[in-house]
Short mmCIF file of C-alpha atoms in Angstrom, two decimals:
data_model
loop_
_atom_site.label_atom_id
_atom_site.label_comp_id
_atom_site.label_asym_id
_atom_site.label_seq_id
_atom_site.Cartn_x
_atom_site.Cartn_y
_atom_site.Cartn_z
CA UNK A 1 20.30 -34.89 -8.97
CA UNK A 2 22.19 -33.08 -11.92
CA UNK A 3 20.17 -29.75 -11.87
CA UNK A 4 20.62 -29.76 -16.33
CA UNK A 5 20.64 -25.17 -15.80
CA UNK A 6 23.28 -25.24 -13.83
CA UNK A 7 27.19 -26.21 -14.54
CA UNK A 8 28.82 -28.33 -11.56
CA UNK A 9 30.37 -24.95 -10.78
CA UNK A 10 26.76 -23.92 -10.17
CA UNK A 11 26.86 -20.95 -12.89
CA UNK A 12 23.82 -20.81 -15.48
CA UNK A 13 24.19 -23.42 -18.48
CA UNK A 14 20.79 -23.32 -19.80
CA UNK A 15 17.58 -21.15 -19.04
CA UNK A 16 14.83 -23.24 -19.11
CA UNK A 17 12.61 -22.76 -15.95
CA UNK A 18 12.41 -20.42 -12.75
CA UNK A 19 10.97 -23.16 -11.00
CA UNK A 20 14.42 -24.32 -8.57
CA UNK A 21 16.54 -21.70 -9.82
CA UNK A 22 18.61 -20.84 -6.65
CA UNK A 23 17.40 -17.42 -5.25
CA UNK A 24 21.28 -15.57 -6.08
CA UNK A 25 20.79 -16.46 -9.85
CA UNK A 26 18.02 -14.85 -10.03
CA UNK A 27 19.24 -11.65 -8.51
CA UNK A 28 22.17 -11.71 -10.36
CA UNK A 29 20.65 -11.78 -13.75
CA UNK A 30 18.30 -8.71 -12.10
CA UNK A 31 21.54 -7.05 -11.16
CA UNK A 32 23.30 -7.37 -14.78
CA UNK A 33 20.35 -6.45 -16.19
CA UNK A 34 20.66 -3.15 -14.97
CA UNK A 35 23.33 -1.55 -16.57
CA UNK A 36 21.83 -3.10 -19.81
CA UNK A 37 19.21 -0.58 -19.53
CA UNK A 38 21.68 2.25 -20.34
CA UNK A 39 22.61 0.98 -23.54
CA UNK A 40 19.71 2.12 -25.44
CA UNK A 41 20.49 5.27 -24.80
CA UNK A 42 23.94 5.68 -26.49
CA UNK A 43 25.20 6.49 -29.74
CA UNK A 44 26.19 3.01 -30.66
CA UNK A 45 23.35 0.61 -29.08
CA UNK A 46 25.76 -2.23 -29.38
CA UNK A 47 27.81 -4.29 -26.92
CA UNK A 48 30.89 -6.80 -27.96
CA UNK A 49 29.93 -9.36 -25.38
CA UNK A 50 28.46 -11.83 -28.44
CA UNK A 51 30.53 -10.91 -30.93
CA UNK A 52 31.23 -13.90 -33.32
CA UNK A 53 28.88 -15.59 -31.90
CA UNK A 54 25.52 -17.25 -33.32
CA UNK A 55 22.30 -16.97 -31.79
CA UNK A 56 19.59 -19.27 -33.39
CA UNK A 57 15.79 -18.11 -32.92
CA UNK A 58 13.89 -21.17 -33.36
CA UNK A 59 9.95 -20.77 -32.87
CA UNK A 60 7.68 -23.52 -33.76
CA UNK A 61 5.18 -21.54 -32.39
CA UNK A 62 4.36 -17.98 -33.34
CA UNK A 63 5.44 -15.46 -31.67
CA UNK A 64 6.54 -11.52 -32.44
CA UNK A 65 7.10 -9.94 -29.26
CA UNK A 66 9.70 -12.44 -27.49
CA UNK A 67 11.26 -13.39 -30.87
CA UNK A 68 11.63 -9.78 -31.49
CA UNK A 69 12.88 -8.60 -28.04
CA UNK A 70 15.01 -11.54 -28.08
CA UNK A 71 16.58 -10.69 -31.63
CA UNK A 72 17.08 -6.77 -30.45
CA UNK A 73 18.88 -8.48 -27.09
CA UNK A 74 21.05 -10.53 -29.47
CA UNK A 75 22.01 -8.30 -31.80
CA UNK A 76 22.90 -5.73 -29.42
CA UNK A 77 25.31 -7.71 -27.53
CA UNK A 78 26.87 -7.94 -31.32
CA UNK A 79 25.69 -11.32 -31.90
CA UNK A 80 24.75 -13.13 -35.10
CA UNK A 81 21.16 -13.78 -35.14
CA UNK A 82 19.33 -16.28 -37.13
CA UNK A 83 15.28 -16.86 -37.16
CA UNK A 84 14.04 -19.56 -38.14
CA UNK A 85 10.18 -20.09 -38.41
CA UNK A 86 10.47 -23.58 -37.82
CA UNK A 87 6.57 -24.05 -38.15
CA UNK A 88 6.71 -23.48 -41.52
CA UNK A 89 10.14 -25.25 -42.19
CA UNK A 90 11.60 -28.73 -41.67
CA UNK A 91 9.17 -30.41 -39.25
CA UNK A 92 5.98 -29.75 -41.39
CA UNK A 93 8.29 -32.30 -43.54
CA UNK A 94 8.73 -34.68 -40.78
CA UNK A 95 12.15 -33.75 -39.09
CA UNK A 96 12.15 -34.50 -35.58
CA UNK A 97 13.60 -31.83 -33.05
CA UNK A 98 16.74 -33.18 -31.91
CA UNK A 99 17.53 -33.95 -35.83
CA UNK A 100 17.13 -29.66 -35.96
CA UNK A 101 18.97 -29.55 -33.40
CA UNK A 102 21.96 -31.25 -34.48
CA UNK A 103 21.78 -30.02 -38.22
CA UNK A 104 21.57 -26.00 -36.50
CA UNK A 105 24.76 -27.23 -34.67
CA UNK A 106 26.22 -28.38 -38.01
CA UNK A 107 25.87 -24.64 -39.13
CA UNK A 108 27.76 -23.41 -35.82
CA UNK A 109 25.22 -22.41 -33.16
CA UNK A 110 26.22 -21.27 -30.16
CA UNK A 111 22.88 -20.83 -28.53
CA UNK A 112 19.35 -21.57 -29.06
CA UNK A 113 16.04 -19.52 -28.04
CA UNK A 114 13.50 -21.24 -28.70
CA UNK A 115 9.58 -21.99 -28.39
CA UNK A 116 7.91 -24.98 -28.35
CA UNK A 117 4.22 -26.11 -28.08
CA UNK A 118 5.11 -29.30 -25.92
CA UNK A 119 6.03 -28.36 -22.22
CA UNK A 120 9.63 -29.64 -21.50
CA UNK A 121 11.10 -29.52 -25.52
CA UNK A 122 13.73 -26.79 -24.51
CA UNK A 123 14.60 -29.50 -21.76
CA UNK A 124 14.83 -32.11 -24.62
CA UNK A 125 17.17 -30.43 -26.15
CA UNK A 126 19.49 -29.09 -23.37
CA UNK A 127 19.74 -32.88 -22.41
CA UNK A 128 20.49 -34.07 -25.98
CA UNK A 129 23.22 -31.02 -26.21
CA UNK A 130 24.36 -32.50 -23.06
CA UNK A 131 24.40 -36.30 -24.17
CA UNK A 132 26.49 -36.08 -27.32
CA UNK A 133 28.89 -33.69 -25.70
CA UNK A 134 28.25 -30.46 -26.78
CA UNK A 135 27.71 -28.46 -23.13
CA UNK A 136 29.05 -25.52 -24.37
CA UNK A 137 25.98 -24.53 -26.27
CA UNK A 138 23.41 -23.26 -24.23
CA UNK A 139 19.36 -23.40 -24.63
CA UNK A 140 17.38 -20.17 -23.78
CA UNK A 141 13.54 -21.71 -23.31
CA UNK A 142 11.28 -18.84 -24.62
CA UNK A 143 7.97 -20.52 -23.65
CA UNK A 144 7.00 -24.21 -23.72
CA UNK A 145 3.42 -25.19 -23.65
CA UNK A 146 1.67 -24.76 -20.40
CA UNK A 147 5.21 -25.22 -18.51
CA UNK A 148 7.41 -22.27 -18.09
CA UNK A 149 8.10 -18.76 -19.90
CA UNK A 150 11.28 -17.84 -17.61
CA UNK A 151 12.33 -14.52 -19.21
CA UNK A 152 9.07 -13.31 -19.23
CA UNK A 153 9.07 -13.92 -15.27
CA UNK A 154 12.42 -12.61 -15.25
CA UNK A 155 11.37 -9.20 -16.84
CA UNK A 156 8.28 -9.00 -14.56
CA UNK A 157 10.63 -9.13 -11.21
CA UNK A 158 12.60 -6.56 -13.02
CA UNK A 159 9.75 -4.37 -13.42
CA UNK A 160 8.67 -5.17 -10.12
CA UNK A 161 12.07 -4.34 -8.65
CA UNK A 162 12.52 -1.55 -10.11
CA UNK A 163 9.22 0.24 -8.90
CA UNK A 164 8.96 -1.22 -5.84
CA UNK A 165 12.57 -1.79 -4.63
CA UNK A 166 12.11 -4.99 -2.34
CA UNK A 167 10.06 -7.73 -2.91
CA UNK A 168 10.22 -8.43 0.73
CA UNK A 169 6.76 -6.38 1.63
CA UNK A 170 4.81 -6.88 -1.47
CA UNK A 171 0.75 -8.14 -1.79
CA UNK A 172 1.21 -9.41 -5.28
CA UNK A 173 -2.16 -10.97 -7.60
CA UNK A 174 -1.65 -13.07 -10.78
CA UNK A 175 -5.23 -12.87 -12.52
CA UNK A 176 -7.06 -14.89 -15.08
CA UNK A 177 -6.37 -17.72 -16.67
CA UNK A 178 -3.54 -19.59 -14.55
CA UNK A 179 -4.59 -23.00 -16.18
CA UNK A 180 -3.03 -22.28 -19.48
CA UNK A 181 -0.41 -20.08 -18.28
CA UNK A 182 3.41 -20.57 -18.52
CA UNK A 183 3.82 -17.17 -17.86
CA UNK A 184 2.15 -17.55 -14.95
CA UNK A 185 3.87 -20.54 -13.69
CA UNK A 186 7.33 -18.92 -13.91
CA UNK A 187 5.62 -15.47 -12.18
CA UNK A 188 4.94 -17.49 -9.29
CA UNK A 189 8.00 -19.48 -8.61
CA UNK A 190 10.11 -16.35 -8.80
CA UNK A 191 7.75 -14.58 -7.00
CA UNK A 192 8.03 -16.99 -3.93
CA UNK A 193 11.90 -17.67 -4.39
CA UNK A 194 12.62 -14.19 -4.23
CA UNK A 195 10.75 -13.73 -1.13
CA UNK A 196 7.25 -12.29 -1.57
CA UNK A 197 5.38 -13.21 1.46
CA UNK A 198 1.96 -13.00 0.00
CA UNK A 199 1.38 -14.76 -3.57
CA UNK A 200 -2.69 -14.44 -4.98
CA UNK A 201 -4.07 -16.06 -7.72
CA UNK A 202 -7.51 -14.80 -8.90
CA UNK A 203 -9.56 -16.85 -11.49
CA UNK A 204 -13.00 -18.60 -12.15
CA UNK A 205 -11.98 -22.26 -11.09
CA UNK A 206 -12.58 -23.77 -15.12
CA UNK A 207 -9.29 -21.66 -15.02
CA UNK A 208 -7.02 -22.65 -12.42
CA UNK A 209 -5.08 -25.80 -12.15
CA UNK A 210 -6.06 -27.87 -9.56
CA UNK A 211 -4.11 -28.14 -6.41
CA UNK A 212 -2.78 -24.34 -7.27
CA UNK A 213 -2.46 -23.81 -3.68
CA UNK A 214 0.64 -26.35 -3.54
CA UNK A 215 2.32 -23.51 -5.32
CA UNK A 216 2.29 -21.53 -2.30
CA UNK A 217 -0.19 -19.18 -3.30
CA UNK A 218 -3.90 -17.73 -1.65
CA UNK A 219 -6.62 -18.29 -3.63
CA UNK A 220 -9.23 -15.95 -5.09
CA UNK A 221 -12.78 -16.67 -6.54
CA UNK A 222 -14.12 -13.04 -6.43
CA UNK A 223 -11.91 -9.60 -7.98
CA UNK A 224 -13.06 -7.73 -4.95
CA UNK A 225 -11.52 -9.74 -2.64
CA UNK A 226 -8.80 -10.78 -4.26
CA UNK A 227 -7.54 -7.42 -5.10
CA UNK A 228 -8.32 -5.73 -2.03
CA UNK A 229 -4.91 -3.77 -0.77
CA UNK A 230 -1.79 -5.38 -3.31
CA UNK A 231 1.04 -3.88 -4.25
CA UNK A 232 1.27 -5.46 -8.01
CA UNK A 233 -1.35 -6.87 -10.09
CA UNK A 234 -0.07 -9.05 -12.58
CA UNK A 235 -2.62 -9.65 -15.24
CA UNK A 236 -2.68 -12.92 -17.66
CA UNK A 237 -3.76 -13.09 -21.29
CA UNK A 238 -7.10 -15.00 -21.78
CA UNK A 239 -5.65 -17.84 -23.61
CA UNK A 240 -7.90 -18.20 -26.90
CA UNK A 241 -5.94 -20.41 -28.99
CA UNK A 242 -5.05 -23.00 -25.71
CA UNK A 243 -8.79 -23.25 -24.63
CA UNK A 244 -10.46 -26.30 -25.65
CA UNK A 245 -13.39 -27.38 -24.81
CA UNK A 246 -16.41 -24.83 -22.93
CA UNK A 247 -14.21 -23.26 -19.77
CA UNK A 248 -16.39 -20.01 -20.56
CA UNK A 249 -19.44 -18.49 -21.74
CA UNK A 250 -18.22 -15.64 -23.72
CA UNK A 251 -15.32 -13.15 -23.59
CA UNK A 252 -17.67 -10.62 -22.81
CA UNK A 253 -19.03 -12.27 -19.91
CA UNK A 254 -15.23 -13.23 -18.99
CA UNK A 255 -14.54 -9.15 -18.81
CA UNK A 256 -17.80 -8.29 -16.28
CA UNK A 257 -16.81 -10.77 -13.95
CA UNK A 258 -12.97 -10.69 -14.49
CA UNK A 259 -11.95 -8.22 -16.55
CA UNK A 260 -9.39 -5.61 -14.55
CA UNK A 261 -11.19 -2.21 -14.58
CA UNK A 262 -10.59 1.15 -12.93
CA UNK A 263 -13.34 -0.02 -10.28
CA UNK A 264 -11.81 -3.34 -9.37
CA UNK A 265 -8.02 -2.05 -9.73
CA UNK A 266 -9.78 0.80 -7.26
CA UNK A 267 -9.59 -1.83 -4.52
CA UNK A 268 -5.66 -2.27 -4.81
CA UNK A 269 -3.01 0.20 -3.10
CA UNK A 270 -3.13 3.19 -5.17
CA UNK A 271 0.20 2.91 -6.02
CA UNK A 272 -0.14 -0.27 -7.46
CA UNK A 273 1.35 -1.83 -10.37
CA UNK A 274 -0.16 -3.28 -13.53
CA UNK A 275 1.50 -5.71 -15.73
CA UNK A 276 0.47 -7.37 -18.50
CA UNK A 277 2.72 -9.79 -20.70
CA UNK A 278 0.86 -9.00 -24.02
CA UNK A 279 -0.63 -9.14 -26.54
CA UNK A 280 -3.34 -7.85 -24.43
CA UNK A 281 -7.02 -8.46 -24.88
CA UNK A 282 -8.77 -4.74 -24.35
CA UNK A 283 -11.98 -5.26 -23.47
CA UNK A 284 -11.63 -8.96 -22.34
CA UNK A 285 -9.01 -9.35 -19.57
CA UNK A 286 -8.16 -5.46 -19.24
CA UNK A 287 -10.07 -2.36 -19.39
CA UNK A 288 -8.43 0.23 -21.97
CA UNK A 289 -8.65 2.70 -18.83
CA UNK A 290 -6.33 0.48 -17.02
CA UNK A 291 -3.97 -0.74 -20.03
CA UNK A 292 -3.33 3.03 -20.31
CA UNK A 293 -3.79 4.47 -17.08
CA UNK A 294 -1.23 5.48 -14.91
CA UNK A 295 -0.92 2.27 -12.59
CA UNK A 296 0.20 0.63 -15.88
CA UNK A 297 3.98 -0.61 -16.35
CA UNK A 298 3.21 -2.78 -19.57
CA UNK A 299 5.56 -0.75 -21.75
CA UNK A 300 8.29 -0.76 -19.92
CA UNK A 301 7.98 -4.30 -19.33
CA UNK A 302 8.51 -4.75 -22.70
CA UNK A 303 11.65 -2.29 -22.79
CA UNK A 304 13.17 -4.05 -19.56
CA UNK A 305 12.23 -7.36 -21.12
CA UNK A 306 15.48 -6.12 -23.52
CA UNK A 307 17.63 -5.87 -20.94
CA UNK A 308 16.77 -9.02 -19.01
CA UNK A 309 17.24 -11.27 -22.27
CA UNK A 310 20.62 -9.70 -22.78
CA UNK A 311 21.78 -10.30 -19.15
CA UNK A 312 20.95 -14.16 -19.53
CA UNK A 313 22.54 -14.44 -22.87
CA UNK A 314 25.56 -13.03 -21.87
CA UNK A 315 25.59 -15.19 -18.62
CA UNK A 316 25.26 -18.32 -20.77
CA UNK A 317 28.03 -17.17 -23.05
CA UNK A 318 30.46 -15.75 -20.74
CA UNK A 319 33.20 -18.06 -19.24
CA UNK B 1 56.70 -2.51 0.05
CA UNK B 2 56.19 0.75 1.81
CA UNK B 3 53.46 2.92 -0.57
CA UNK B 4 52.86 6.18 -0.59
CA UNK B 5 49.91 8.32 1.03
CA UNK B 6 46.97 8.07 -1.60
CA UNK B 7 45.79 11.56 -0.52
CA UNK B 8 48.92 13.24 -1.15
CA UNK B 9 49.24 11.40 -4.41
CA UNK B 10 45.86 12.87 -5.31
CA UNK B 11 46.77 16.19 -4.48
CA UNK B 12 50.17 15.99 -6.72
CA UNK B 13 47.61 14.34 -9.61
CA UNK B 14 45.19 17.12 -9.37
CA UNK B 15 48.26 19.72 -9.54
CA UNK B 16 49.57 18.03 -12.87
CA UNK B 17 46.29 18.40 -14.34
CA UNK B 18 45.37 21.68 -13.54
CA UNK B 19 47.70 23.66 -16.16
CA UNK B 20 46.21 21.97 -19.10
CA UNK B 21 42.51 22.07 -18.31
CA UNK B 22 39.96 23.76 -20.60
CA UNK B 23 36.65 25.00 -19.84
CA UNK B 24 34.89 21.85 -21.24
CA UNK B 25 36.63 19.59 -20.15
CA UNK B 26 35.09 16.18 -18.63
CA UNK B 27 36.24 13.77 -16.14
CA UNK B 28 35.34 10.18 -16.37
CA UNK B 29 36.01 7.69 -13.94
CA UNK B 30 36.53 4.04 -14.22
CA UNK B 31 34.57 2.02 -11.72
CA UNK B 32 35.38 1.30 -8.64
CA UNK B 33 38.53 2.99 -7.60
CA UNK B 34 39.11 5.39 -10.66
CA UNK B 35 35.23 6.78 -9.72
CA UNK B 36 36.70 7.61 -5.95
CA UNK B 37 39.55 9.15 -7.26
CA UNK B 38 37.39 11.35 -10.48
CA UNK B 39 35.21 12.39 -7.48
CA UNK B 40 37.91 14.12 -5.03
CA UNK B 41 39.48 15.48 -8.75
CA UNK B 42 36.31 17.03 -9.92
CA UNK B 43 36.03 18.81 -6.35
CA UNK B 44 39.71 19.78 -6.01
CA UNK B 45 39.87 21.18 -9.46
CA UNK B 46 36.15 22.93 -9.08
CA UNK B 47 35.16 21.28 -12.78
CA UNK B 48 31.82 22.61 -13.31
CA UNK B 49 30.68 20.07 -16.04
CA UNK B 50 28.94 16.34 -14.47
CA UNK B 51 31.30 13.45 -13.56
CA UNK B 52 31.34 10.56 -16.21
CA UNK B 53 31.77 7.20 -14.74
CA UNK B 54 32.21 4.27 -16.49
CA UNK B 55 32.18 0.36 -15.97
CA UNK B 56 33.96 -1.68 -18.47
CA UNK B 57 32.76 -4.76 -17.40
CA UNK B 58 30.79 -5.45 -21.06
CA UNK B 59 33.98 -4.51 -22.95
CA UNK B 60 36.96 -6.38 -21.07
CA UNK B 61 38.84 -8.76 -23.12
CA UNK B 62 38.26 -11.95 -20.81
CA UNK B 63 34.90 -12.13 -20.90
CA UNK B 64 34.84 -15.37 -22.97
CA UNK B 65 37.42 -17.00 -20.23
CA UNK B 66 36.01 -15.69 -17.41
CA UNK B 67 32.58 -14.39 -17.70
CA UNK B 68 30.42 -10.98 -15.91
CA UNK B 69 31.74 -10.08 -12.76
CA UNK B 70 28.77 -10.42 -10.26
CA UNK B 71 27.22 -6.61 -9.87
CA UNK B 72 28.23 -4.65 -12.93
CA UNK B 73 27.55 -0.93 -12.89
CA UNK B 74 25.40 1.22 -14.93
CA UNK B 75 27.96 3.51 -17.14
CA UNK B 76 27.15 7.43 -16.70
CA UNK B 77 28.30 10.04 -18.87
CA UNK B 78 25.96 12.65 -18.32
CA UNK B 79 27.34 15.14 -21.65
CA UNK B 80 27.91 14.89 -25.25
CA UNK B 81 31.11 13.86 -25.54
CA UNK B 82 31.60 15.13 -29.40
CA UNK B 83 34.53 17.23 -30.01
CA UNK B 84 35.00 17.31 -25.95
CA UNK B 85 38.13 16.72 -24.16
CA UNK B 86 38.36 13.93 -21.95
CA UNK B 87 40.12 12.78 -18.88
CA UNK B 88 40.00 9.26 -18.22
CA UNK B 89 40.74 8.45 -14.64
CA UNK B 90 41.63 4.55 -13.05
CA UNK B 91 43.40 4.43 -9.71
CA UNK B 92 46.29 2.15 -10.86
CA UNK B 93 47.74 1.46 -14.42
CA UNK B 94 49.12 -1.80 -14.75
CA UNK B 95 48.56 -3.89 -18.06
CA UNK B 96 46.57 -1.40 -20.00
CA UNK B 97 43.72 -3.75 -20.67
CA UNK B 98 41.28 -1.74 -18.79
CA UNK B 99 41.96 1.73 -20.36
CA UNK B 100 41.74 -0.69 -23.60
CA UNK B 101 38.27 -1.50 -22.62
CA UNK B 102 37.44 1.96 -21.29
CA UNK B 103 38.27 3.32 -24.48
CA UNK B 104 36.43 1.51 -26.58
CA UNK B 105 32.99 1.92 -24.39
CA UNK B 106 33.89 5.64 -24.97
CA UNK B 107 34.15 5.54 -28.61
CA UNK B 108 30.29 4.13 -28.52
CA UNK B 109 29.17 7.28 -27.29
CA UNK B 110 30.77 9.17 -29.81
CA UNK B 111 33.68 11.16 -31.21
CA UNK B 112 35.81 12.90 -27.95
CA UNK B 113 38.36 15.65 -28.94
CA UNK B 114 40.84 13.75 -27.30
CA UNK B 115 41.34 11.50 -24.20
CA UNK B 116 43.94 11.29 -21.72
CA UNK B 117 44.60 9.24 -18.72
CA UNK B 118 45.31 10.02 -15.38
CA UNK B 119 46.17 7.28 -12.95
CA UNK B 120 47.33 7.27 -9.04
CA UNK B 121 50.13 4.87 -9.57
CA UNK B 122 51.51 3.02 -12.40
CA UNK B 123 52.88 0.08 -11.74
CA UNK B 124 54.43 -1.25 -15.29
CA UNK B 125 54.65 -4.23 -16.78
CA UNK B 126 52.08 -2.68 -19.79
CA UNK B 127 50.71 -5.18 -22.45
CA UNK B 128 49.29 -2.86 -25.14
CA UNK B 129 51.10 0.59 -25.87
CA UNK B 130 49.08 2.60 -23.52
CA UNK B 131 50.74 5.28 -21.34
CA UNK B 132 49.52 8.27 -19.14
CA UNK B 133 49.50 11.57 -19.38
CA UNK B 134 49.11 12.73 -15.77
CA UNK B 135 50.98 10.20 -13.23
CA UNK B 136 51.99 11.28 -9.66
CA UNK B 137 53.85 7.39 -8.54
CA UNK B 138 55.53 5.11 -10.95
CA UNK B 139 56.37 1.72 -9.75
CA UNK B 140 60.29 1.08 -10.39
CA UNK B 141 60.07 -2.97 -8.91
CA UNK B 142 57.86 -4.92 -10.12
CA UNK B 143 54.94 -6.36 -7.78
CA UNK B 144 55.03 -10.49 -7.53
CA UNK B 145 52.40 -11.39 -10.12
CA UNK B 146 48.84 -12.19 -9.28
CA UNK B 147 49.01 -9.85 -6.96
CA UNK B 148 46.64 -6.38 -7.04
CA UNK B 149 47.43 -3.27 -6.12
CA UNK B 150 43.76 -0.99 -5.13
CA UNK B 151 42.44 2.26 -3.91
CA UNK B 152 40.31 1.21 -1.39
CA UNK B 153 37.95 3.88 0.80
CA UNK B 154 37.15 3.75 4.25
CA UNK B 155 33.68 4.29 5.77
CA UNK B 156 34.97 7.66 6.48
CA UNK B 157 35.92 8.39 3.10
CA UNK B 158 39.62 8.46 2.96
CA UNK B 159 41.15 6.38 0.23
CA UNK B 160 44.36 4.47 0.61
CA UNK B 161 46.43 2.49 -1.70
CA UNK B 162 46.63 -1.42 -0.49
CA UNK B 163 48.62 -4.78 -1.90
CA UNK B 164 46.07 -7.39 -2.09
CA UNK B 165 48.20 -10.72 -2.80
CA UNK B 166 47.02 -13.58 -4.43
#
């Protein structure tokens, strides 16, 4: 079966999900991202790789950090960046997703960075471009529904590799609202592909998807147990806006049981790193003492995210 | 074709450069062969300023057709280049496109006082108006198209020139 993300030669054509992406490609993205981190220290923070290309940021759902870091990444590669906040434009007038795509192609788009509340929307766009013989135009998924957020997963992997060097001797815990989290799915897929021997998920039964064990993870319903001896703690945001029905008693109650406090973090290895995809809910899933503490690598994640997005975009645009 | 000994070429290159050194001259090697060569020159010439290295992968003019190669390295210029005399070091000068890419990259770090080019071998057949200031060997016969002339380094650190046929 054709992998819609890869060309016939096995090179990256779109970035839709980390699930099923070969290890060699994941490693290639991380390797290419590394020299991009240095660009931020130059007098001229620009490389010519995407000169003359138009990158359309199409966000059907709100986002500040992801959209901004994609924009910075594209601009550092010299692309022309057009930001569309579709949530407030044509779709509200009734235009379909694929009509929007066709119109933006008619405006000369070379790449789409897309966020959508529906899982699979970027895939639909990529298939539409393929069906209409526009394979030279790439789609980057910037988060679709509960499905995937591949660049977030990649920047998390970059961060882990930066601090821990080797994936094959790590115990990694993904903590919190896995059920509603596209970030968690991308993280688990990448960690598994990169050879992390033990991936744990920790959370209340109501916020873990049924059958989560089938993703190759160990499941814990107790923070003290689950965090014991881990090297990496990957916190998830409590997705208030995705929460339907009474899955939780209250955010104070949640913090008491599932919030990452210094006491709970003490169960992890002393040199454990703490990641969070942002935006953080302080006092809900993470305590300020941890968020601002020495184990946190949350701000470096943001910086690395620019380099990782530069790597993805330049791999899609080149050759 | 008989290729000369890289180590003795390297010594000749160092002697060509030596009379022109100023106290603030810095070397910048182009990955990978140029970095090995620059390390030798840096030592032989007793230069005190740290060695700079650049990888031109992000400035190549064939990115649109060939994409990025698998593992570009970090460029590292650990000094301020504004006003400074620089010597750009590469192993082999051929079409001049790598030198063009390196110059473009350098100017994103600032405005050097001057830039000279030092290479071990000039194999001719330039496609751009670029010429080396320091070069101990110019090939008089052209190599077959598609063949590559490269500096290689043994595990013991010895440099040698090799022709890799397409």
